[in-house]
Structure formats: structure tokens, C-alpha cells
Amino acid sequence: MKSRDSLIRLKRFQVDEKRRQVMQIETMVAEFERMAGDLDREIKVEEAKAGITDPTHFAYPTYARAATSRRDNLRGSADDLKIKLEDARVALTDAIEDLKMVETLDDREKASERGLAVQG
């Protein structure tokens, strides 16, 4: 009985942990995308100030060039995190299924024990 309860607690903990990981990755992706959007706006402002929108132009603003690089890095990181997010979601789904299986087995065993107790 105690080992079953411990297993259920462990599975619930694992589900909670996987859920936290998914939420954390989702938050990071959203933050990176927000930061990239902010940089997009800053790049447009710098380009408007300089009157030059061609990054290959010799007088293209240095800040806009640096911001473009940071923005691209953020987007790349967000894309990498999206892959990890999918993996984390799959792991969460698997953990939920494991928990349901253990709980179902526990319910069956308890029902079986009650049935034996009633007969005995």
C-alpha cells in the first residue's frame, strides 16, 4: 500500500515538474520574441534617423547593425527553445499517461481488495 502511494506521489511530482518545465520554456520563448520585436522597432527608428535602410551601405547605423545581430540571435534562440518546448510537451504527455496508468492500477487494486473484504 505504501509503495503504491509513494509511486503515485512520485508520478504526480514528475507531472508537476514537467508542467513547470513547459511553462518555463514558454515564458522564455515569449520573452525572447518580445525582445526581438523591441529590437525590430529600434532598428526601424535608427534607419529612419539615418535615412538608410540598406545594411550593406557603408553609412548604415552601427547601432542598427548590432541590434540586427542581437535580434537574429534572439530569434535563433527562440527557435531552438521551440524545439525543446515540443520535446517538453511530449515528456509532459508521457508523464501524465504514466500517472493515469498508475492511478488506474491503484484504483483496480483497491476495488479488488474491497471485493475480497466483502466476500471474506
XYZ file of C-alpha atoms in Angstrom:
120
model
C 0.000 0.000 0.000
C 2.716 2.487 0.976
C 4.833 1.671 -2.073
C 1.810 2.309 -4.299
C 1.148 5.642 -2.611
C 4.814 6.551 -2.947
C 4.752 5.664 -6.636
C 1.661 7.808 -7.184
C 3.268 10.725 -5.340
C 6.411 10.296 -7.440
C 4.408 10.273 -10.680
C 2.465 13.376 -9.596
C 5.734 15.111 -8.763
C 7.097 14.188 -12.191
C 3.979 15.573 -13.891
C 4.257 18.800 -11.901
C 7.945 19.104 -12.752
C 7.303 18.542 -16.468
C 4.490 21.102 -16.354
C 6.854 23.639 -14.744
C 9.449 22.979 -17.433
C 6.892 23.555 -20.200
C 5.743 26.794 -18.589
C 9.321 27.986 -18.109
C 10.234 27.331 -21.735
C 7.020 29.008 -22.947
C 7.879 32.059 -20.853
C 11.410 32.190 -22.242
C 10.184 31.911 -25.852
C 7.666 34.710 -25.287
C 10.326 36.910 -23.666
C 12.818 36.331 -26.496
C 10.146 37.115 -29.088
C 9.158 40.287 -27.215
C 12.790 41.389 -27.032
C 13.275 40.684 -30.756
C 10.184 42.776 -31.519
C 11.576 45.630 -29.427
C 14.838 45.434 -31.353
C 12.915 45.476 -34.661
C 11.318 48.764 -33.639
C 14.660 50.213 -32.529
C 16.269 49.191 -35.831
C 13.498 50.917 -37.785
C 13.947 54.088 -35.702
C 17.714 54.101 -36.303
C 17.233 53.504 -40.020
C 14.681 56.332 -40.180
C 17.073 58.701 -38.365
C 19.902 57.879 -40.742
C 17.699 57.661 -43.818
C 19.488 54.428 -44.759
C 17.755 51.058 -44.729
C 20.320 49.025 -46.680
C 22.533 47.110 -44.196
C 25.261 46.826 -46.836
C 25.508 50.607 -47.221
C 28.784 51.984 -45.799
C 26.936 54.549 -43.654
C 24.365 52.125 -42.225
C 23.977 52.906 -38.491
C 26.283 50.850 -36.274
C 23.599 50.512 -33.591
C 21.126 49.162 -36.155
C 23.719 46.626 -37.331
C 24.404 45.487 -33.747
C 20.695 45.397 -32.898
C 20.033 43.317 -36.011
C 22.628 40.816 -34.889
C 21.153 40.626 -31.368
C 17.630 40.309 -32.795
C 18.699 37.469 -35.092
C 20.414 35.701 -32.176
C 17.272 36.048 -30.057
C 15.112 34.640 -32.831
C 17.513 31.735 -33.273
C 17.411 31.044 -29.546
C 13.610 31.217 -29.578
C 13.506 28.737 -32.460
C 15.819 26.380 -30.558
C 13.623 26.707 -27.483
C 10.518 25.915 -29.546
C 12.091 22.558 -30.413
C 12.835 21.965 -26.725
C 9.275 23.045 -25.930
C 7.849 20.355 -28.191
C 10.087 17.768 -26.511
C 8.993 19.019 -23.089
C 5.323 18.808 -24.102
C 5.818 15.219 -25.253
C 7.548 14.406 -21.956
C 4.644 16.014 -20.062
C 2.104 13.987 -22.025
C 4.069 10.807 -21.313
C 4.287 11.656 -17.601
C 0.531 12.299 -17.455
C -0.131 8.970 -19.152
C 2.171 7.190 -16.688
C 0.368 8.829 -13.783
C -3.049 7.840 -15.151
C -1.860 4.260 -15.619
C -0.560 4.040 -12.052
C -3.724 5.618 -10.661
C -5.891 3.241 -12.694
C -3.945 0.232 -11.426
C -4.231 1.573 -7.888
C -7.992 2.002 -8.268
C -8.327 -1.551 -9.615
C -6.260 -2.990 -6.774
C -8.284 -1.098 -4.183
C -11.532 -2.269 -5.773
C -10.208 -5.822 -5.807
C -9.222 -5.563 -2.141
C -12.675 -4.252 -1.241
C -14.267 -7.079 -3.190
C -12.200 -9.644 -1.290
C -13.005 -7.966 2.022
C -16.753 -8.097 1.254
C -16.561 -11.798 0.319
C -14.434 -12.706 3.321
